[in-house]
GROMACS .gro file of N, CA and C in nm:
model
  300
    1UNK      N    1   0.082  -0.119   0.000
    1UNK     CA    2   0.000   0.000   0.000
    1UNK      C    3   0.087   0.126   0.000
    2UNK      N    4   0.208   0.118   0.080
    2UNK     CA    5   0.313   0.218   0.087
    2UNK      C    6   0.341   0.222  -0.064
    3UNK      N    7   0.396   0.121  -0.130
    3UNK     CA    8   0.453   0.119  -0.228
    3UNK      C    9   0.320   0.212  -0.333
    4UNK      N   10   0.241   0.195  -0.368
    4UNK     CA   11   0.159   0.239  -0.454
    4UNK      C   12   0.131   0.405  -0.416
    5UNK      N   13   0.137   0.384  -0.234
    5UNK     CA   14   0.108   0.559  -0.281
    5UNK      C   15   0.239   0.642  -0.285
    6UNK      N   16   0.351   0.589  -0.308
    6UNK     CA   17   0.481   0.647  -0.339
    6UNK      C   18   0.442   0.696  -0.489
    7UNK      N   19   0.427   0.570  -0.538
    7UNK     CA   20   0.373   0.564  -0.730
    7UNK      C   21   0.330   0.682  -0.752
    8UNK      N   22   0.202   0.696  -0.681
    8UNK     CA   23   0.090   0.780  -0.681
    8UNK      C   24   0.094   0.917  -0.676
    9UNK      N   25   0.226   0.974  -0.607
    9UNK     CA   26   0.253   1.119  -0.501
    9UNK      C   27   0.365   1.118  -0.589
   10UNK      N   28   0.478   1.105  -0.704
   10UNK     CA   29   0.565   1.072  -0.781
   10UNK      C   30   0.483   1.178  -0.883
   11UNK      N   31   0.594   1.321  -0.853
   11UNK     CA   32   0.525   1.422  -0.923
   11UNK      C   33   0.550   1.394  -1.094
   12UNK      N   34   0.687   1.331  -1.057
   12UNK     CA   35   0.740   1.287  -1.255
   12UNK      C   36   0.679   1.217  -1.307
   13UNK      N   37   0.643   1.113  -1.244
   13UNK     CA   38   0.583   1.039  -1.296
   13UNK      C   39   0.445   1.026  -1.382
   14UNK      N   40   0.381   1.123  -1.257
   14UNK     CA   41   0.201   1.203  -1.330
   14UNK      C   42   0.268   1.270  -1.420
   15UNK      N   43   0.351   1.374  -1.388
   15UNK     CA   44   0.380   1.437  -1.530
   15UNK      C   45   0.388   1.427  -1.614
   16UNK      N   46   0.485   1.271  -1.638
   16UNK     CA   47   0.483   1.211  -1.773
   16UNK      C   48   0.406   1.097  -1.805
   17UNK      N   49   0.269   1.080  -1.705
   17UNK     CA   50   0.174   1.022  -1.823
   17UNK      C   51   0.091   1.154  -1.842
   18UNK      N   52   0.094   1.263  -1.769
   18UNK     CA   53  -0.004   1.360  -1.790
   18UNK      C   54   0.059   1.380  -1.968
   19UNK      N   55   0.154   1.413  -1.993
   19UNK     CA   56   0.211   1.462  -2.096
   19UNK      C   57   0.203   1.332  -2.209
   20UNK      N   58   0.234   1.228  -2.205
   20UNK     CA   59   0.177   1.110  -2.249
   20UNK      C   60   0.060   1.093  -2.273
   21UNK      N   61  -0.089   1.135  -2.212
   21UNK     CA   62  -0.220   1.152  -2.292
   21UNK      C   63  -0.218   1.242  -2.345
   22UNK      N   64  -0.149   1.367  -2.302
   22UNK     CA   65  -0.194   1.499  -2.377
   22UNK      C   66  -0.113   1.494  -2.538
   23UNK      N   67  -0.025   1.409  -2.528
   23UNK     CA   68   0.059   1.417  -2.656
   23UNK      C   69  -0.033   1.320  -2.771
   24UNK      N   70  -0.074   1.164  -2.669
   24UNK     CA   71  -0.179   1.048  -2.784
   24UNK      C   72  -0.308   1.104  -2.807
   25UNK      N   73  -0.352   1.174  -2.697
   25UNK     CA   74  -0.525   1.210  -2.759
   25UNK      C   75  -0.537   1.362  -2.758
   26UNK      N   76  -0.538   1.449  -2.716
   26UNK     CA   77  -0.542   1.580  -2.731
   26UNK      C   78  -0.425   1.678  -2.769
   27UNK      N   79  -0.348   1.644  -2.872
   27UNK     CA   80  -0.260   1.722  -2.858
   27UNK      C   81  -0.287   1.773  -3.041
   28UNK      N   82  -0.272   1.896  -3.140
   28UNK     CA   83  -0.291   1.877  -3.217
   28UNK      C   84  -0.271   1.743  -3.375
   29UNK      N   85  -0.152   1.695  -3.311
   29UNK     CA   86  -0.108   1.598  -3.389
   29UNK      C   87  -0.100   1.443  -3.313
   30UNK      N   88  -0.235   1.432  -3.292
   30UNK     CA   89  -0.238   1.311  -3.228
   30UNK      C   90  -0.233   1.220  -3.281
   31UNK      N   91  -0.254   1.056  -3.208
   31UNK     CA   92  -0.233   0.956  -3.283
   31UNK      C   93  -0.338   0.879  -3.365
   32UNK      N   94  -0.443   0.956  -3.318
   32UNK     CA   95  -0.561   0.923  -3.471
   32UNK      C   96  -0.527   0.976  -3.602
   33UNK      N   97  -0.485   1.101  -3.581
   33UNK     CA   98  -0.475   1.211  -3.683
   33UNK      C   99  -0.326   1.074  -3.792
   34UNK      N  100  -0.185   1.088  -3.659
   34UNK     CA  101  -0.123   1.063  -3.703
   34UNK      C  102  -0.149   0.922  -3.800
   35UNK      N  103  -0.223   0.812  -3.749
   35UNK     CA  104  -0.302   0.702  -3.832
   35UNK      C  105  -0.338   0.688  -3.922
   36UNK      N  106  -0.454   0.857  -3.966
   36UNK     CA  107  -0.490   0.919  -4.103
   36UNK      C  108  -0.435   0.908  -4.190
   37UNK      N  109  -0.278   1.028  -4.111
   37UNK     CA  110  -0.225   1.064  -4.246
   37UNK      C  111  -0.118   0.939  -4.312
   38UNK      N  112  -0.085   0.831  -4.228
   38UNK     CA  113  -0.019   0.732  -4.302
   38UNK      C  114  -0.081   0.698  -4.397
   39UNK      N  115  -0.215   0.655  -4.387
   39UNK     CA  116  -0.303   0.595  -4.473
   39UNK      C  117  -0.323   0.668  -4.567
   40UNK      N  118  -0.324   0.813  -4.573
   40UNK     CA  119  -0.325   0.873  -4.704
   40UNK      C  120  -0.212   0.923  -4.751
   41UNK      N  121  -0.086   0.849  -4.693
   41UNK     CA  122   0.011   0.909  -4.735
   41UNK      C  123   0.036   0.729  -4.846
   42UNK      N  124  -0.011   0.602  -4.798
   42UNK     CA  125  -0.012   0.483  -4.855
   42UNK      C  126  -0.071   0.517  -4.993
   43UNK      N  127  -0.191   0.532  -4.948
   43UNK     CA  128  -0.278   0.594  -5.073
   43UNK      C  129  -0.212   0.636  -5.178
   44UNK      N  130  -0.178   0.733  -5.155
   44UNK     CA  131  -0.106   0.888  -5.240
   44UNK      C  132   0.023   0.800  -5.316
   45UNK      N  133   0.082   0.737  -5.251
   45UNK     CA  134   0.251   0.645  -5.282
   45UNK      C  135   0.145   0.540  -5.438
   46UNK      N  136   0.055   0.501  -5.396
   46UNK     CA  137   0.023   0.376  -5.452
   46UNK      C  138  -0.033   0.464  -5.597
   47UNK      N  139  -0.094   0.555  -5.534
   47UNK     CA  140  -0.145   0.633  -5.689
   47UNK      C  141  -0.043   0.671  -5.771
   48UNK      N  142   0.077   0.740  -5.698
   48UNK     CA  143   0.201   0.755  -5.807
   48UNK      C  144   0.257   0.669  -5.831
   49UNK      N  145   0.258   0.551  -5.817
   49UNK     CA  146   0.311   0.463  -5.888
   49UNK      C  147   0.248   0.448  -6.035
   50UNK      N  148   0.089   0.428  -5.981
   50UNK     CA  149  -0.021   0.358  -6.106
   50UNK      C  150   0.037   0.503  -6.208
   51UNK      N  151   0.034   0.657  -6.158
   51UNK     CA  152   0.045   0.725  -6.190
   51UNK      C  153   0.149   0.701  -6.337
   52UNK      N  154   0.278   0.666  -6.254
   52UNK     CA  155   0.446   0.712  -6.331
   52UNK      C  156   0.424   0.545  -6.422
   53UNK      N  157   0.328   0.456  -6.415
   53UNK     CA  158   0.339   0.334  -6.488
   53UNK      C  159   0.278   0.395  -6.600
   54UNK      N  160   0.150   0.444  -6.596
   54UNK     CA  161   0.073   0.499  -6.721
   54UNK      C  162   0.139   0.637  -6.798
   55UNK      N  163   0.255   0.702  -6.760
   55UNK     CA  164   0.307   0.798  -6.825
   55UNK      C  165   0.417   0.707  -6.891
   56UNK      N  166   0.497   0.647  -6.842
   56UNK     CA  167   0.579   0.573  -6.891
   56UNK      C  168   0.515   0.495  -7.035
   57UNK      N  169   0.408   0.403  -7.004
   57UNK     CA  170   0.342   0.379  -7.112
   57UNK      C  171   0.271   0.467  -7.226
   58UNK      N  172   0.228   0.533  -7.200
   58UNK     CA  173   0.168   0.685  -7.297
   58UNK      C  174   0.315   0.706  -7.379
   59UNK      N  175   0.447   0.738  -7.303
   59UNK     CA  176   0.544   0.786  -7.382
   59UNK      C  177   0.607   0.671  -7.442
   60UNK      N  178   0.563   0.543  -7.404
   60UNK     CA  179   0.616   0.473  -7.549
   60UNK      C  180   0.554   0.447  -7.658
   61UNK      N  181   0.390   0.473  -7.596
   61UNK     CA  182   0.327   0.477  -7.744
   61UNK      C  183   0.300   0.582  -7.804
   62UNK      N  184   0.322   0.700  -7.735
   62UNK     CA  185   0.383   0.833  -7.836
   62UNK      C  186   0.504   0.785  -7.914
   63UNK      N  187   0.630   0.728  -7.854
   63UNK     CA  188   0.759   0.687  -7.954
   63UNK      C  189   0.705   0.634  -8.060
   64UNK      N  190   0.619   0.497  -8.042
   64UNK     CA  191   0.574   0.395  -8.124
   64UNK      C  192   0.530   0.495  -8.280
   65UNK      N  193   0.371   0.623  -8.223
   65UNK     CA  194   0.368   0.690  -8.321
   65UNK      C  195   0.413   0.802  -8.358
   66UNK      N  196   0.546   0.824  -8.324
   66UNK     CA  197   0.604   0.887  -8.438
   66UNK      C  198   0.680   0.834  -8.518
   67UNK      N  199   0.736   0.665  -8.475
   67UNK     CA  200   0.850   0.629  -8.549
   67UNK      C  201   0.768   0.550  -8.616
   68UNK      N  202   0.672   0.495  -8.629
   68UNK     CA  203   0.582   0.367  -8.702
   68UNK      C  204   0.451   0.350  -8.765
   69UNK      N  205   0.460   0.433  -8.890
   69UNK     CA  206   0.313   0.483  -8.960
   69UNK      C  207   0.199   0.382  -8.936
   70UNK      N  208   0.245   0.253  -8.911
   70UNK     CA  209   0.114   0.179  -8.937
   70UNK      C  210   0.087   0.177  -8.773
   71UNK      N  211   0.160   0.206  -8.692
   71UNK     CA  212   0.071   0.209  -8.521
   71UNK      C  213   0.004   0.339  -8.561
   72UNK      N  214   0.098   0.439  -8.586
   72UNK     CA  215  -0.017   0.569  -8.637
   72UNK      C  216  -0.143   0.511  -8.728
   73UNK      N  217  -0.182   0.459  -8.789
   73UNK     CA  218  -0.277   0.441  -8.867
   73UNK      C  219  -0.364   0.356  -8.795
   74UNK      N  220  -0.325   0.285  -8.708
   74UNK     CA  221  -0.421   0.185  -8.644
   74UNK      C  222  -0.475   0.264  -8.505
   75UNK      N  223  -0.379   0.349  -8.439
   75UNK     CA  224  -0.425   0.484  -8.351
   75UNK      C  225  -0.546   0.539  -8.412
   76UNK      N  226  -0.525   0.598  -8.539
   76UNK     CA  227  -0.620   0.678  -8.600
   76UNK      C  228  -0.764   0.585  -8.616
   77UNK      N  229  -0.738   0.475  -8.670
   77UNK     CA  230  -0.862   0.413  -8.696
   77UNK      C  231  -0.931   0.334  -8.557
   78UNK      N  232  -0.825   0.336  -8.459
   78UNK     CA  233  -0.909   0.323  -8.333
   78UNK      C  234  -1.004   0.415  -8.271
   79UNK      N  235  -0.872   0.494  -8.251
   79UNK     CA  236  -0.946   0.623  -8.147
   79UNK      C  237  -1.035   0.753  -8.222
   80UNK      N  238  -0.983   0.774  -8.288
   80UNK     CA  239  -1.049   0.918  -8.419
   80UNK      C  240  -1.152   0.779  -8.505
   81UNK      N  241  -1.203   0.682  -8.517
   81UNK     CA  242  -1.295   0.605  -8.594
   81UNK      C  243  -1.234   0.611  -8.737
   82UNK      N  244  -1.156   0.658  -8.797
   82UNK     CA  245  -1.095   0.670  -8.962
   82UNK      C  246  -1.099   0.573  -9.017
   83UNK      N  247  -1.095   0.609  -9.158
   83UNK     CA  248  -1.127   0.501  -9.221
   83UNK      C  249  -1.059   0.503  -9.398
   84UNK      N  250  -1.032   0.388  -9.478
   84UNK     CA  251  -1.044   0.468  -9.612
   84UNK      C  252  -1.124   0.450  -9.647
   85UNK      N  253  -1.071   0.519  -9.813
   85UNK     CA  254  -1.196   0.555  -9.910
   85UNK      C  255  -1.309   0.461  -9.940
   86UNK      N  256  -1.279   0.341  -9.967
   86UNK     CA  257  -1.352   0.229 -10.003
   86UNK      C  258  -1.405   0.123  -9.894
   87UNK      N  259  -1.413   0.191  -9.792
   87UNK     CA  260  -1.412   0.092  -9.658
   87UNK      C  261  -1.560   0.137  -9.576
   88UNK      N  262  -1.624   0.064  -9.551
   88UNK     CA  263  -1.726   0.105  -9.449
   88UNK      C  264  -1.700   0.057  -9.300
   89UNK      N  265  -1.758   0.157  -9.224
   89UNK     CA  266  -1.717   0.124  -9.076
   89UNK      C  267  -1.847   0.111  -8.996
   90UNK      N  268  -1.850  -0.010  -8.934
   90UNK     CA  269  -1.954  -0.020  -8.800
   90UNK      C  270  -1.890   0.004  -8.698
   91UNK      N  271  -1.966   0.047  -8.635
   91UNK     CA  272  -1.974   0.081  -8.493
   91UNK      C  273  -2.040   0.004  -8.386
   92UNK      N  274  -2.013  -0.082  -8.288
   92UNK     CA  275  -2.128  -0.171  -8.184
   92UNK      C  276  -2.039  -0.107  -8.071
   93UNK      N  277  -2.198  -0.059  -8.045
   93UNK     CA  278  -2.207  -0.054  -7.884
   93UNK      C  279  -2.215  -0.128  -7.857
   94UNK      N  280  -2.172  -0.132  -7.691
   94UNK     CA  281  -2.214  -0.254  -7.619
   94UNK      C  282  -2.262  -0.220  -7.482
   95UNK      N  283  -2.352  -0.201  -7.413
   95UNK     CA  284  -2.441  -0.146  -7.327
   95UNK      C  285  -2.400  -0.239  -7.185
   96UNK      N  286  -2.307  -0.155  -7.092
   96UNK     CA  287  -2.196  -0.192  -6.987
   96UNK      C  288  -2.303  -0.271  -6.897
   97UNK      N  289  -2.420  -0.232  -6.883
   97UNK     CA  290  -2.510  -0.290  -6.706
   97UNK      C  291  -2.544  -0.395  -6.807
   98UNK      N  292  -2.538  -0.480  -6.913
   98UNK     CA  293  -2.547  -0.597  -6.975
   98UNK      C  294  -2.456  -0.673  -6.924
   99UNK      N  295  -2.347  -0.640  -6.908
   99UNK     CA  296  -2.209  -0.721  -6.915
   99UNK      C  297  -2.212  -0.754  -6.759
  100UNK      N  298  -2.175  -0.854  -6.688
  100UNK     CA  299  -2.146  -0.891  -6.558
  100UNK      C  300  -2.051  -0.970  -6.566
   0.00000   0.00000   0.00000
C-alpha cells in the first residue's frame, strides 16, 4: 500500500503520463490524426506509382507513333474512328449494365 502511494505522489511520474495523454489524444497531432495521415500518405505512394506506370506507357506509345506509320494508322482508326476511301465502318455498342 506504501509502495503504490509512493507511485501515486511521484510528481514525474504524473507528469509524464499527464504529458503522455496529452501528446496520444489531445494534442494537435495526435495519434488518430497521425493514423490518417499514413493511410493517405499509402494511398497517395500507390497512386504515383499507377500514376508514373501509365506515363511511362503513354510515352512509349507516343515513340511507337512517331516512329511507325502503321501504329499511327491503327491509332487513328481506333481512337479518331478513320477510315479509307472504299471501306465502311460499324460501330457496336455494347451497353456496360449488360455485361457482368
Amino acid at each position: 500500500m506504501k509502495h503504490i502511494r509512493l507511485i501515486l505522489t511521484n510528481k514525474y511520474l504524473l507528469t509524464g503520463i499527464a504529458f503522455a495523454v496529452w501528446m496520444l489524444f489531445f494534442d494537435r497531432n495526435n495519434i488518430a490524426l497521425q493514423i490518417q495521415k499514413m493511410q493517405e500518405l499509402n494511398k497517395l505512394e500507390k497512386s504515383e506509382e499507377l500514376l508514373s506506370r501509365q506515363i511511362l506507357e503513354t510515352r512509349e506509345e507516343l515513340d511507337q507513333l512517331k516512329n511507325n506509320p502503321a501504329t499511327l494508322e491503327r491509332y487513328a482508326r481506333e481512337k479518331y474512328l478513320m477510315k479509307k476511301e472504299n471501306e465502311d465502318l460499324y460501330i457496336i455498342k455494347i451497353d456496360s449494365s449488360l455485361i457482368k
